[in-house]
Each structure stands twice: as structure tokens, then as C-alpha cells.
mmCIF file of N, CA, C and O in Angstrom:
data_model
loop_
_atom_site.group_PDB
_atom_site.id
_atom_site.type_symbol
_atom_site.label_atom_id
_atom_site.label_comp_id
_atom_site.label_asym_id
_atom_site.label_seq_id
_atom_site.Cartn_x
_atom_site.Cartn_y
_atom_site.Cartn_z
ATOM 1 N N UNK J 1 111.327 104.830 99.979
ATOM 2 C CA UNK J 1 111.682 104.033 101.130
ATOM 3 C C UNK J 1 111.266 102.591 100.865
ATOM 4 O O UNK J 1 110.172 102.328 100.390
ATOM 5 N N UNK J 2 112.143 101.699 101.200
ATOM 6 C CA UNK J 2 111.856 100.288 100.990
ATOM 7 C C UNK J 2 111.907 99.568 102.327
ATOM 8 O O UNK J 2 112.788 99.816 103.149
ATOM 9 N N UNK J 3 110.944 98.675 102.542
ATOM 10 C CA UNK J 3 110.868 97.905 103.773
ATOM 11 C C UNK J 3 110.795 96.433 103.408
ATOM 12 O O UNK J 3 110.022 96.036 102.528
ATOM 13 N N UNK J 4 111.573 95.612 104.088
ATOM 14 C CA UNK J 4 111.518 94.161 103.892
ATOM 15 C C UNK J 4 110.816 93.544 105.080
ATOM 16 O O UNK J 4 111.053 93.928 106.226
ATOM 17 N N UNK J 5 109.947 92.573 104.793
ATOM 18 C CA UNK J 5 109.178 91.934 105.846
ATOM 19 C C UNK J 5 109.176 90.430 105.608
ATOM 20 O O UNK J 5 108.985 89.978 104.476
ATOM 21 N N UNK J 6 109.379 89.672 106.680
ATOM 22 C CA UNK J 6 109.247 88.224 106.594
ATOM 23 C C UNK J 6 107.825 87.855 106.980
ATOM 24 O O UNK J 6 107.332 88.276 108.022
ATOM 25 N N UNK J 7 107.164 87.083 106.113
ATOM 26 C CA UNK J 7 105.791 86.688 106.348
ATOM 27 C C UNK J 7 105.717 85.162 106.316
ATOM 28 O O UNK J 7 106.319 84.524 105.438
ATOM 29 N N UNK J 8 104.960 84.598 107.245
ATOM 30 C CA UNK J 8 104.797 83.150 107.286
ATOM 31 C C UNK J 8 104.193 82.651 105.979
ATOM 32 O O UNK J 8 103.428 83.354 105.326
ATOM 33 N N UNK J 9 104.541 81.419 105.629
ATOM 34 C CA UNK J 9 104.072 80.826 104.377
ATOM 35 C C UNK J 9 102.553 80.855 104.253
ATOM 36 O O UNK J 9 102.024 81.114 103.171
ATOM 37 N N UNK J 10 101.857 80.589 105.350
ATOM 38 C CA UNK J 10 100.398 80.571 105.307
ATOM 39 C C UNK J 10 99.844 81.936 104.876
ATOM 40 O O UNK J 10 98.927 82.019 104.063
ATOM 41 N N UNK J 11 100.431 83.010 105.421
ATOM 42 C CA UNK J 11 99.993 84.347 105.046
ATOM 43 C C UNK J 11 100.368 84.675 103.609
ATOM 44 O O UNK J 11 99.622 85.356 102.904
ATOM 45 N N UNK J 12 101.511 84.180 103.166
ATOM 46 C CA UNK J 12 101.905 84.395 101.770
ATOM 47 C C UNK J 12 100.929 83.718 100.816
ATOM 48 O O UNK J 12 100.602 84.271 99.763
ATOM 49 N N UNK J 13 100.461 82.521 101.190
ATOM 50 C CA UNK J 13 99.473 81.832 100.360
ATOM 51 C C UNK J 13 98.188 82.655 100.272
ATOM 52 O O UNK J 13 97.607 82.795 99.195
ATOM 53 N N UNK J 14 97.748 83.202 101.408
ATOM 54 C CA UNK J 14 96.545 84.035 101.411
ATOM 55 C C UNK J 14 96.761 85.300 100.585
ATOM 56 O O UNK J 14 95.880 85.720 99.838
ATOM 57 N N UNK J 15 97.908 85.890 100.733
ATOM 58 C CA UNK J 15 98.224 87.090 99.963
ATOM 59 C C UNK J 15 98.152 86.789 98.468
ATOM 60 O O UNK J 15 97.573 87.557 97.689
ATOM 61 N N UNK J 16 98.721 85.664 98.067
ATOM 62 C CA UNK J 16 98.695 85.258 96.663
ATOM 63 C C UNK J 16 97.250 85.021 96.209
ATOM 64 O O UNK J 16 96.846 85.473 95.119
ATOM 65 N N UNK J 17 96.452 84.338 97.038
ATOM 66 C CA UNK J 17 95.065 84.058 96.678
ATOM 67 C C UNK J 17 94.243 85.342 96.542
ATOM 68 O O UNK J 17 93.501 85.521 95.577
ATOM 69 N N UNK J 18 94.397 86.242 97.503
ATOM 70 C CA UNK J 18 93.670 87.518 97.458
ATOM 71 C C UNK J 18 94.095 88.316 96.224
ATOM 72 O O UNK J 18 93.269 88.918 95.536
ATOM 73 N N UNK J 19 95.387 88.301 95.958
ATOM 74 C CA UNK J 19 95.918 89.022 94.809
ATOM 75 C C UNK J 19 95.287 88.519 93.516
ATOM 76 O O UNK J 19 94.876 89.305 92.655
ATOM 77 N N UNK J 20 95.184 87.210 93.375
ATOM 78 C CA UNK J 20 94.579 86.633 92.174
ATOM 79 C C UNK J 20 93.089 86.957 92.096
ATOM 80 O O UNK J 20 92.594 87.367 91.055
ATOM 81 N N UNK J 21 92.370 86.790 93.214
ATOM 82 C CA UNK J 21 90.921 87.000 93.211
ATOM 83 C C UNK J 21 90.530 88.455 92.958
ATOM 84 O O UNK J 21 89.491 88.733 92.372
ATOM 85 N N UNK J 22 91.354 89.366 93.432
ATOM 86 C CA UNK J 22 91.023 90.787 93.286
ATOM 87 C C UNK J 22 91.764 91.460 92.136
ATOM 88 O O UNK J 22 91.591 92.655 91.912
ATOM 89 N N UNK J 23 92.590 90.701 91.457
ATOM 90 C CA UNK J 23 93.421 91.242 90.370
ATOM 91 C C UNK J 23 94.223 92.453 90.836
ATOM 92 O O UNK J 23 94.293 93.482 90.158
ATOM 93 N N UNK J 24 94.787 92.318 92.031
ATOM 94 C CA UNK J 24 95.577 93.394 92.626
ATOM 95 C C UNK J 24 96.992 92.890 92.864
ATOM 96 O O UNK J 24 97.192 91.780 93.347
ATOM 97 N N UNK J 25 97.944 93.718 92.541
ATOM 98 C CA UNK J 25 99.346 93.393 92.772
ATOM 99 C C UNK J 25 99.597 93.160 94.263
ATOM 100 O O UNK J 25 99.027 93.852 95.101
ATOM 101 N N UNK J 26 100.446 92.200 94.591
ATOM 102 C CA UNK J 26 100.734 91.890 95.999
ATOM 103 C C UNK J 26 101.292 93.098 96.752
ATOM 104 O O UNK J 26 100.920 93.347 97.894
ATOM 105 N N UNK J 27 102.174 93.826 96.112
ATOM 106 C CA UNK J 27 102.740 95.017 96.765
ATOM 107 C C UNK J 27 101.656 96.044 97.064
ATOM 108 O O UNK J 27 101.658 96.678 98.116
ATOM 109 N N UNK J 28 100.726 96.192 96.128
ATOM 110 C CA UNK J 28 99.623 97.141 96.329
ATOM 111 C C UNK J 28 98.729 96.679 97.478
ATOM 112 O O UNK J 28 98.258 97.492 98.275
ATOM 113 N N UNK J 29 98.484 95.383 97.572
ATOM 114 C CA UNK J 29 97.692 94.850 98.677
ATOM 115 C C UNK J 29 98.355 95.130 100.026
ATOM 116 O O UNK J 29 97.691 95.544 100.979
ATOM 117 N N UNK J 30 99.652 94.918 100.086
ATOM 118 C CA UNK J 30 100.388 95.158 101.328
ATOM 119 C C UNK J 30 100.353 96.633 101.681
ATOM 120 O O UNK J 30 100.074 97.006 102.823
ATOM 121 N N UNK J 31 100.596 97.487 100.691
ATOM 122 C CA UNK J 31 100.570 98.934 100.917
ATOM 123 C C UNK J 31 99.195 99.381 101.395
ATOM 124 O O UNK J 31 99.067 100.140 102.360
ATOM 125 N N UNK J 32 98.140 98.900 100.735
ATOM 126 C CA UNK J 32 96.776 99.252 101.114
ATOM 127 C C UNK J 32 96.464 98.793 102.534
ATOM 128 O O UNK J 32 95.832 99.510 103.304
ATOM 129 N N UNK J 33 96.916 97.600 102.876
ATOM 130 C CA UNK J 33 96.678 97.066 104.223
ATOM 131 C C UNK J 33 97.364 97.915 105.291
ATOM 132 O O UNK J 33 96.781 98.186 106.341
ATOM 133 N N UNK J 34 98.567 98.341 105.014
ATOM 134 C CA UNK J 34 99.299 99.184 105.970
ATOM 135 C C UNK J 34 98.588 100.524 106.136
ATOM 136 O O UNK J 34 98.391 101.012 107.251
ATOM 137 N N UNK J 35 98.156 101.111 105.028
ATOM 138 C CA UNK J 35 97.450 102.392 105.082
ATOM 139 C C UNK J 35 96.159 102.255 105.883
ATOM 140 O O UNK J 35 95.843 103.086 106.739
ATOM 141 N N UNK J 36 95.397 101.191 105.628
ATOM 142 C CA UNK J 36 94.147 100.965 106.375
ATOM 143 C C UNK J 36 94.424 100.787 107.858
ATOM 144 O O UNK J 36 93.683 101.297 108.696
ATOM 145 N N UNK J 37 95.485 100.067 108.194
ATOM 146 C CA UNK J 37 95.831 99.862 109.595
ATOM 147 C C UNK J 37 96.153 101.197 110.266
ATOM 148 O O UNK J 37 95.690 101.481 111.368
ATOM 149 N N UNK J 38 96.926 102.026 109.599
ATOM 150 C CA UNK J 38 97.299 103.328 110.159
ATOM 151 C C UNK J 38 96.064 104.206 110.324
ATOM 152 O O UNK J 38 95.889 104.862 111.356
ATOM 153 N N UNK J 39 95.180 104.212 109.333
ATOM 154 C CA UNK J 39 93.952 105.004 109.443
ATOM 155 C C UNK J 39 93.096 104.525 110.612
ATOM 156 O O UNK J 39 92.548 105.337 111.361
ATOM 157 N N UNK J 40 92.981 103.220 110.769
ATOM 158 C CA UNK J 40 92.199 102.676 111.873
ATOM 159 C C UNK J 40 92.846 103.015 113.218
ATOM 160 O O UNK J 40 92.159 103.373 114.168
ATOM 161 N N UNK J 41 94.169 102.947 113.271
ATOM 162 C CA UNK J 41 94.884 103.301 114.493
ATOM 163 C C UNK J 41 94.630 104.762 114.863
ATOM 164 O O UNK J 41 94.350 105.089 116.015
ATOM 165 N N UNK J 42 94.727 105.643 113.870
ATOM 166 C CA UNK J 42 94.497 107.069 114.119
ATOM 167 C C UNK J 42 93.078 107.316 114.612
ATOM 168 O O UNK J 42 92.863 108.106 115.536
ATOM 169 N N UNK J 43 92.103 106.638 114.007
ATOM 170 C CA UNK J 43 90.715 106.795 114.424
ATOM 171 C C UNK J 43 90.520 106.308 115.859
ATOM 172 O O UNK J 43 89.906 106.993 116.678
ATOM 173 N N UNK J 44 91.060 105.142 116.178
ATOM 174 C CA UNK J 44 90.940 104.602 117.546
ATOM 175 C C UNK J 44 91.604 105.527 118.570
ATOM 176 O O UNK J 44 91.069 105.754 119.645
ATOM 177 N N UNK J 45 92.769 106.051 118.208
ATOM 178 C CA UNK J 45 93.470 106.968 119.107
ATOM 179 C C UNK J 45 92.639 108.228 119.331
ATOM 180 O O UNK J 45 92.495 108.706 120.460
ATOM 181 N N UNK J 46 92.076 108.756 118.263
ATOM 182 C CA UNK J 46 91.246 109.962 118.360
ATOM 183 C C UNK J 46 90.017 109.707 119.228
ATOM 184 O O UNK J 46 89.670 110.530 120.088
ATOM 185 N N UNK J 47 89.371 108.578 119.028
ATOM 186 C CA UNK J 47 88.188 108.239 119.825
ATOM 187 C C UNK J 47 88.561 108.083 121.293
ATOM 188 O O UNK J 47 87.873 108.601 122.174
ATOM 189 N N UNK J 48 89.643 107.399 121.554
ATOM 190 C CA UNK J 48 90.109 107.203 122.941
ATOM 191 C C UNK J 48 90.390 108.547 123.615
ATOM 192 O O UNK J 48 89.949 108.797 124.730
ATOM 193 N N UNK J 49 91.090 109.425 122.914
ATOM 194 C CA UNK J 49 91.430 110.730 123.499
ATOM 195 C C UNK J 49 90.189 111.598 123.667
ATOM 196 O O UNK J 49 90.073 112.346 124.634
ATOM 197 N N UNK J 50 89.259 111.501 122.721
ATOM 198 C CA UNK J 50 88.020 112.277 122.810
ATOM 199 C C UNK J 50 87.164 111.787 123.976
ATOM 200 O O UNK J 50 86.652 112.588 124.753
ATOM 201 N N UNK J 51 87.028 110.471 124.106
ATOM 202 C CA UNK J 51 86.165 109.932 125.157
ATOM 203 C C UNK J 51 86.757 110.118 126.548
ATOM 204 O O UNK J 51 86.011 110.210 127.521
ATOM 205 N N UNK J 52 88.082 110.186 126.656
ATOM 206 C CA UNK J 52 88.658 110.434 127.993
ATOM 207 C C UNK J 52 88.721 111.932 128.312
ATOM 208 O O UNK J 52 89.147 112.334 129.384
ATOM 209 N N UNK J 53 88.284 112.753 127.354
ATOM 210 C CA UNK J 53 88.189 114.188 127.586
ATOM 211 C C UNK J 53 89.479 114.955 127.427
ATOM 212 O O UNK J 53 89.541 116.145 127.727
ATOM 213 N N UNK J 54 90.524 114.304 126.915
ATOM 214 C CA UNK J 54 91.808 114.999 126.798
ATOM 215 C C UNK J 54 91.894 115.883 125.553
ATOM 216 O O UNK J 54 92.784 116.734 125.466
ATOM 217 N N UNK J 55 90.980 115.683 124.576
ATOM 218 C CA UNK J 55 90.961 116.542 123.398
ATOM 219 C C UNK J 55 89.523 116.891 123.025
ATOM 220 O O UNK J 55 88.583 116.172 123.364
ATOM 221 N N UNK J 56 89.377 117.980 122.309
ATOM 222 C CA UNK J 56 88.066 118.422 121.829
ATOM 223 C C UNK J 56 87.663 117.608 120.606
ATOM 224 O O UNK J 56 88.474 116.867 120.033
ATOM 225 N N UNK J 57 86.445 117.789 120.185
ATOM 226 C CA UNK J 57 85.939 117.120 118.987
ATOM 227 C C UNK J 57 86.772 117.513 117.767
ATOM 228 O O UNK J 57 87.161 116.664 116.968
ATOM 229 N N UNK J 58 87.063 118.808 117.641
ATOM 230 C CA UNK J 58 87.853 119.281 116.507
ATOM 231 C C UNK J 58 89.254 118.688 116.485
ATOM 232 O O UNK J 58 89.746 118.250 115.444
ATOM 233 N N UNK J 59 89.908 118.664 117.640
ATOM 234 C CA UNK J 59 91.257 118.099 117.727
ATOM 235 C C UNK J 59 91.229 116.601 117.454
ATOM 236 O O UNK J 59 92.103 116.070 116.768
ATOM 237 N N UNK J 60 90.207 115.921 117.969
ATOM 238 C CA UNK J 60 90.089 114.481 117.734
ATOM 239 C C UNK J 60 89.923 114.193 116.242
ATOM 240 O O UNK J 60 90.528 113.248 115.721
ATOM 241 N N UNK J 61 89.141 115.016 115.561
ATOM 242 C CA UNK J 61 88.961 114.795 114.125
ATOM 243 C C UNK J 61 90.275 115.033 113.372
ATOM 244 O O UNK J 61 90.569 114.349 112.396
ATOM 245 N N UNK J 62 91.092 115.977 113.860
ATOM 246 C CA UNK J 62 92.419 116.192 113.270
ATOM 247 C C UNK J 62 93.303 114.968 113.468
ATOM 248 O O UNK J 62 94.005 114.552 112.545
ATOM 249 N N UNK J 63 93.301 114.420 114.681
ATOM 250 C CA UNK J 63 94.094 113.229 114.969
ATOM 251 C C UNK J 63 93.670 112.084 114.059
ATOM 252 O O UNK J 63 94.502 111.349 113.527
ATOM 253 N N UNK J 64 92.356 111.943 113.878
ATOM 254 C CA UNK J 64 91.827 110.875 113.027
ATOM 255 C C UNK J 64 92.111 111.132 111.552
ATOM 256 O O UNK J 64 92.039 110.222 110.730
ATOM 257 N N UNK J 65 92.415 112.390 111.221
ATOM 258 C CA UNK J 65 92.696 112.732 109.827
ATOM 259 C C UNK J 65 91.453 112.766 108.961
ATOM 260 O O UNK J 65 91.488 112.373 107.799
ATOM 261 N N UNK J 66 90.355 113.238 109.561
ATOM 262 C CA UNK J 66 89.102 113.299 108.807
ATOM 263 C C UNK J 66 88.329 114.542 109.180
ATOM 264 O O UNK J 66 88.561 115.119 110.240
ATOM 265 N N UNK J 67 87.408 114.965 108.314
ATOM 266 C CA UNK J 67 86.584 116.136 108.637
ATOM 267 C C UNK J 67 85.776 115.888 109.916
ATOM 268 O O UNK J 67 85.413 114.751 110.228
ATOM 269 N N UNK J 68 85.492 116.965 110.612
ATOM 270 C CA UNK J 68 84.770 116.861 111.878
ATOM 271 C C UNK J 68 83.430 116.146 111.708
ATOM 272 O O UNK J 68 83.063 115.306 112.513
ATOM 273 N N UNK J 69 82.730 116.467 110.645
ATOM 274 C CA UNK J 69 81.411 115.850 110.418
ATOM 275 C C UNK J 69 81.526 114.328 110.267
ATOM 276 O O UNK J 69 80.721 113.581 110.800
ATOM 277 N N UNK J 70 82.535 113.868 109.549
ATOM 278 C CA UNK J 70 82.739 112.429 109.376
ATOM 279 C C UNK J 70 83.116 111.782 110.707
ATOM 280 O O UNK J 70 82.642 110.692 111.034
ATOM 281 N N UNK J 71 83.962 112.460 111.478
ATOM 282 C CA UNK J 71 84.341 111.934 112.790
ATOM 283 C C UNK J 71 83.105 111.825 113.686
ATOM 284 O O UNK J 71 82.931 110.817 114.386
ATOM 285 N N UNK J 72 82.240 112.825 113.642
ATOM 286 C CA UNK J 72 81.009 112.785 114.427
ATOM 287 C C UNK J 72 80.141 111.606 113.997
ATOM 288 O O UNK J 72 79.550 110.916 114.825
ATOM 289 N N UNK J 73 80.085 111.350 112.698
ATOM 290 C CA UNK J 73 79.319 110.219 112.183
ATOM 291 C C UNK J 73 79.893 108.901 112.703
ATOM 292 O O UNK J 73 79.144 108.011 113.101
ATOM 293 N N UNK J 74 81.221 108.793 112.695
ATOM 294 C CA UNK J 74 81.871 107.573 113.200
ATOM 295 C C UNK J 74 81.538 107.356 114.671
ATOM 296 O O UNK J 74 81.274 106.227 115.093
ATOM 297 N N UNK J 75 81.558 108.437 115.457
ATOM 298 C CA UNK J 75 81.200 108.325 116.871
ATOM 299 C C UNK J 75 79.767 107.836 117.020
ATOM 300 O O UNK J 75 79.480 106.940 117.817
ATOM 301 N N UNK J 76 78.874 108.422 116.239
ATOM 302 C CA UNK J 76 77.465 108.041 116.292
ATOM 303 C C UNK J 76 77.296 106.575 115.898
ATOM 304 O O UNK J 76 76.527 105.844 116.517
ATOM 305 N N UNK J 77 78.035 106.164 114.897
ATOM 306 C CA UNK J 77 77.967 104.795 114.387
ATOM 307 C C UNK J 77 78.282 103.758 115.471
ATOM 308 O O UNK J 77 77.673 102.694 115.498
ATOM 309 N N UNK J 78 79.222 104.096 116.346
ATOM 310 C CA UNK J 78 79.605 103.137 117.389
ATOM 311 C C UNK J 78 78.967 103.453 118.738
ATOM 312 O O UNK J 78 79.277 102.824 119.738
ATOM 313 N N UNK J 79 78.064 104.437 118.747
ATOM 314 C CA UNK J 79 77.283 104.710 119.944
ATOM 315 C C UNK J 79 77.962 105.556 121.007
ATOM 316 O O UNK J 79 77.616 105.477 122.182
ATOM 317 N N UNK J 80 78.901 106.394 120.600
ATOM 318 C CA UNK J 80 79.579 107.286 121.546
ATOM 319 C C UNK J 80 78.910 108.652 121.480
ATOM 320 O O UNK J 80 78.843 109.265 120.412
ATOM 321 N N UNK J 81 78.396 109.129 122.625
ATOM 322 C CA UNK J 81 77.729 110.434 122.628
ATOM 323 C C UNK J 81 78.724 111.573 122.437
ATOM 324 O O UNK J 81 79.895 111.467 122.817
ATOM 325 N N UNK J 82 78.232 112.650 121.853
ATOM 326 C CA UNK J 82 79.078 113.832 121.657
ATOM 327 C C UNK J 82 79.166 114.628 122.951
ATOM 328 O O UNK J 82 78.175 114.786 123.656
ATOM 329 N N UNK J 83 80.350 115.096 123.254
ATOM 330 C CA UNK J 83 80.575 115.970 124.411
ATOM 331 C C UNK J 83 80.593 117.399 123.918
ATOM 332 O O UNK J 83 81.649 117.990 123.737
ATOM 333 N N UNK J 84 79.431 117.945 123.661
ATOM 334 C CA UNK J 84 79.352 119.294 123.095
ATOM 335 C C UNK J 84 79.008 120.275 124.210
ATOM 336 O O UNK J 84 78.048 120.080 124.955
ATOM 337 N N UNK J 85 79.801 121.326 124.278
ATOM 338 C CA UNK J 85 79.544 122.351 125.281
ATOM 339 C C UNK J 85 78.298 123.150 124.882
ATOM 340 O O UNK J 85 77.877 123.156 123.726
ATOM 341 N N UNK J 86 77.735 123.858 125.841
ATOM 342 C CA UNK J 86 76.539 124.656 125.567
ATOM 343 C C UNK J 86 76.830 125.729 124.527
ATOM 344 O O UNK J 86 76.034 125.974 123.626
ATOM 345 N N UNK J 87 78.007 126.351 124.615
ATOM 346 C CA UNK J 87 78.331 127.408 123.649
ATOM 347 C C UNK J 87 78.495 126.835 122.241
ATOM 348 O O UNK J 87 78.061 127.448 121.262
ATOM 349 N N UNK J 88 79.112 125.653 122.111
ATOM 350 C CA UNK J 88 79.236 125.014 120.797
ATOM 351 C C UNK J 88 77.863 124.657 120.242
ATOM 352 O O UNK J 88 77.592 124.827 119.052
ATOM 353 N N UNK J 89 76.995 124.162 121.118
ATOM 354 C CA UNK J 89 75.638 123.821 120.695
ATOM 355 C C UNK J 89 74.916 125.069 120.184
ATOM 356 O O UNK J 89 74.291 125.047 119.127
ATOM 357 N N UNK J 90 75.022 126.165 120.928
ATOM 358 C CA UNK J 90 74.366 127.416 120.529
ATOM 359 C C UNK J 90 74.915 127.946 119.207
ATOM 360 O O UNK J 90 74.158 128.432 118.364
ATOM 361 N N UNK J 91 76.234 127.845 119.011
ATOM 362 C CA UNK J 91 76.836 128.278 117.748
ATOM 363 C C UNK J 91 76.277 127.456 116.589
ATOM 364 O O UNK J 91 75.964 127.985 115.526
ATOM 365 N N UNK J 92 76.159 126.154 116.809
ATOM 366 C CA UNK J 92 75.608 125.273 115.786
ATOM 367 C C UNK J 92 74.175 125.621 115.448
ATOM 368 O O UNK J 92 73.779 125.638 114.280
ATOM 369 N N UNK J 93 73.392 125.904 116.468
ATOM 370 C CA UNK J 93 71.998 126.274 116.244
ATOM 371 C C UNK J 93 71.899 127.599 115.500
ATOM 372 O O UNK J 93 71.064 127.758 114.611
ATOM 373 N N UNK J 94 72.763 128.556 115.851
ATOM 374 C CA UNK J 94 72.783 129.848 115.145
ATOM 375 C C UNK J 94 73.111 129.648 113.662
ATOM 376 O O UNK J 94 72.496 130.257 112.785
ATOM 377 N N UNK J 95 74.083 128.790 113.393
ATOM 378 C CA UNK J 95 74.470 128.508 112.008
ATOM 379 C C UNK J 95 73.313 127.877 111.245
ATOM 380 O O UNK J 95 73.029 128.263 110.102
ATOM 381 N N UNK J 96 72.634 126.923 111.869
ATOM 382 C CA UNK J 96 71.474 126.294 111.225
ATOM 383 C C UNK J 96 70.385 127.315 110.910
ATOM 384 O O UNK J 96 69.796 127.295 109.829
ATOM 385 N N UNK J 97 70.128 128.198 111.843
ATOM 386 C CA UNK J 97 69.116 129.225 111.646
ATOM 387 C C UNK J 97 69.479 130.117 110.460
ATOM 388 O O UNK J 97 68.628 130.416 109.612
ATOM 389 N N UNK J 98 70.742 130.527 110.380
ATOM 390 C CA UNK J 98 71.198 131.372 109.269
ATOM 391 C C UNK J 98 71.051 130.651 107.928
ATOM 392 O O UNK J 98 70.611 131.244 106.938
ATOM 393 N N UNK J 99 71.417 129.375 107.908
ATOM 394 C CA UNK J 99 71.320 128.603 106.665
ATOM 395 C C UNK J 99 69.870 128.477 106.230
ATOM 396 O O UNK J 99 69.548 128.639 105.043
ATOM 397 N N UNK J 100 68.990 128.203 107.176
ATOM 398 C CA UNK J 100 67.561 128.090 106.836
ATOM 399 C C UNK J 100 67.019 129.396 106.279
ATOM 400 O O UNK J 100 66.242 129.398 105.320
ATOM 401 N N UNK J 101 67.430 130.507 106.878
ATOM 402 C CA UNK J 101 66.964 131.812 106.406
ATOM 403 C C UNK J 101 67.469 132.065 104.988
ATOM 404 O O UNK J 101 66.740 132.614 104.154
ATOM 405 N N UNK J 102 68.708 131.702 104.712
ATOM 406 C CA UNK J 102 69.271 131.887 103.368
ATOM 407 C C UNK J 102 68.527 131.043 102.342
ATOM 408 O O UNK J 102 68.285 131.484 101.227
ATOM 409 N N UNK J 103 68.143 129.836 102.726
ATOM 410 C CA UNK J 103 67.387 128.974 101.801
ATOM 411 C C UNK J 103 66.005 129.544 101.525
ATOM 412 O O UNK J 103 65.495 129.416 100.434
ATOM 413 N N UNK J 104 65.393 130.159 102.544
ATOM 414 C CA UNK J 104 64.061 130.747 102.365
ATOM 415 C C UNK J 104 64.125 131.928 101.405
ATOM 416 O O UNK J 104 63.206 132.171 100.644
ATOM 417 N N UNK J 105 65.227 132.683 101.448
ATOM 418 C CA UNK J 105 65.382 133.866 100.601
ATOM 419 C C UNK J 105 65.588 133.457 99.142
ATOM 420 O O UNK J 105 65.054 134.076 98.240
ATOM 421 N N UNK J 106 66.342 132.404 98.918
ATOM 422 C CA UNK J 106 66.673 132.022 97.527
ATOM 423 C C UNK J 106 65.676 131.109 96.914
ATOM 424 O O UNK J 106 64.619 131.001 96.876
#
């Protein structure tokens, strides 16, 4: 798929400068920028849906396109508390207990 975009001269100058400084092809820079924008959009959408309560932590991490643990870290990083149900908390504690017991055995 090919996309054509008109960019103001000032932005083209910056693109050229960044390309030279980073030794990166201009097309690769544009592609990378688009990918980063989409990833950031997905993360923001996931956080918004999670914080308004319309999706679970697991679903939000799917929307963001990242593992649940990484999504939880991102939430912690920006100061958003986890909305964990009591049953999810208990399951997590049970898993931790099992892992600790396995480490003690080995």
C-alpha cells in the first residue's frame, strides 16, 4: 500500500535534518512515526476505556496491544490505580503462594 502526503517545507527540513543526524532513511522515519502514533493512540484508548470502567484490565491490555503486566506498569507509571476485583486479587495471591512454594521446593 502506498500513501502520498503533502508536508509543509518546514517539516520537510526537519525530516531531512533528523534523517541525516540519525542515519535513518526518510521513509523509515515516517513509517516509524506513524507506528508510534498508532501505538500511543491504542494505549490512550485502552486507558480511557479502562478508567471509565467500560472494559476490564485484560481487555484494555488487548486494546493497547501489550501484555497485561506491561499495561499495568504503564498505568502505575502515570498514577492510575488498578480496578481489581476481590476475586481477581485472591486469584493473584493464590498464584503467588503457589510460585513461592515451588521455589522453596527447588
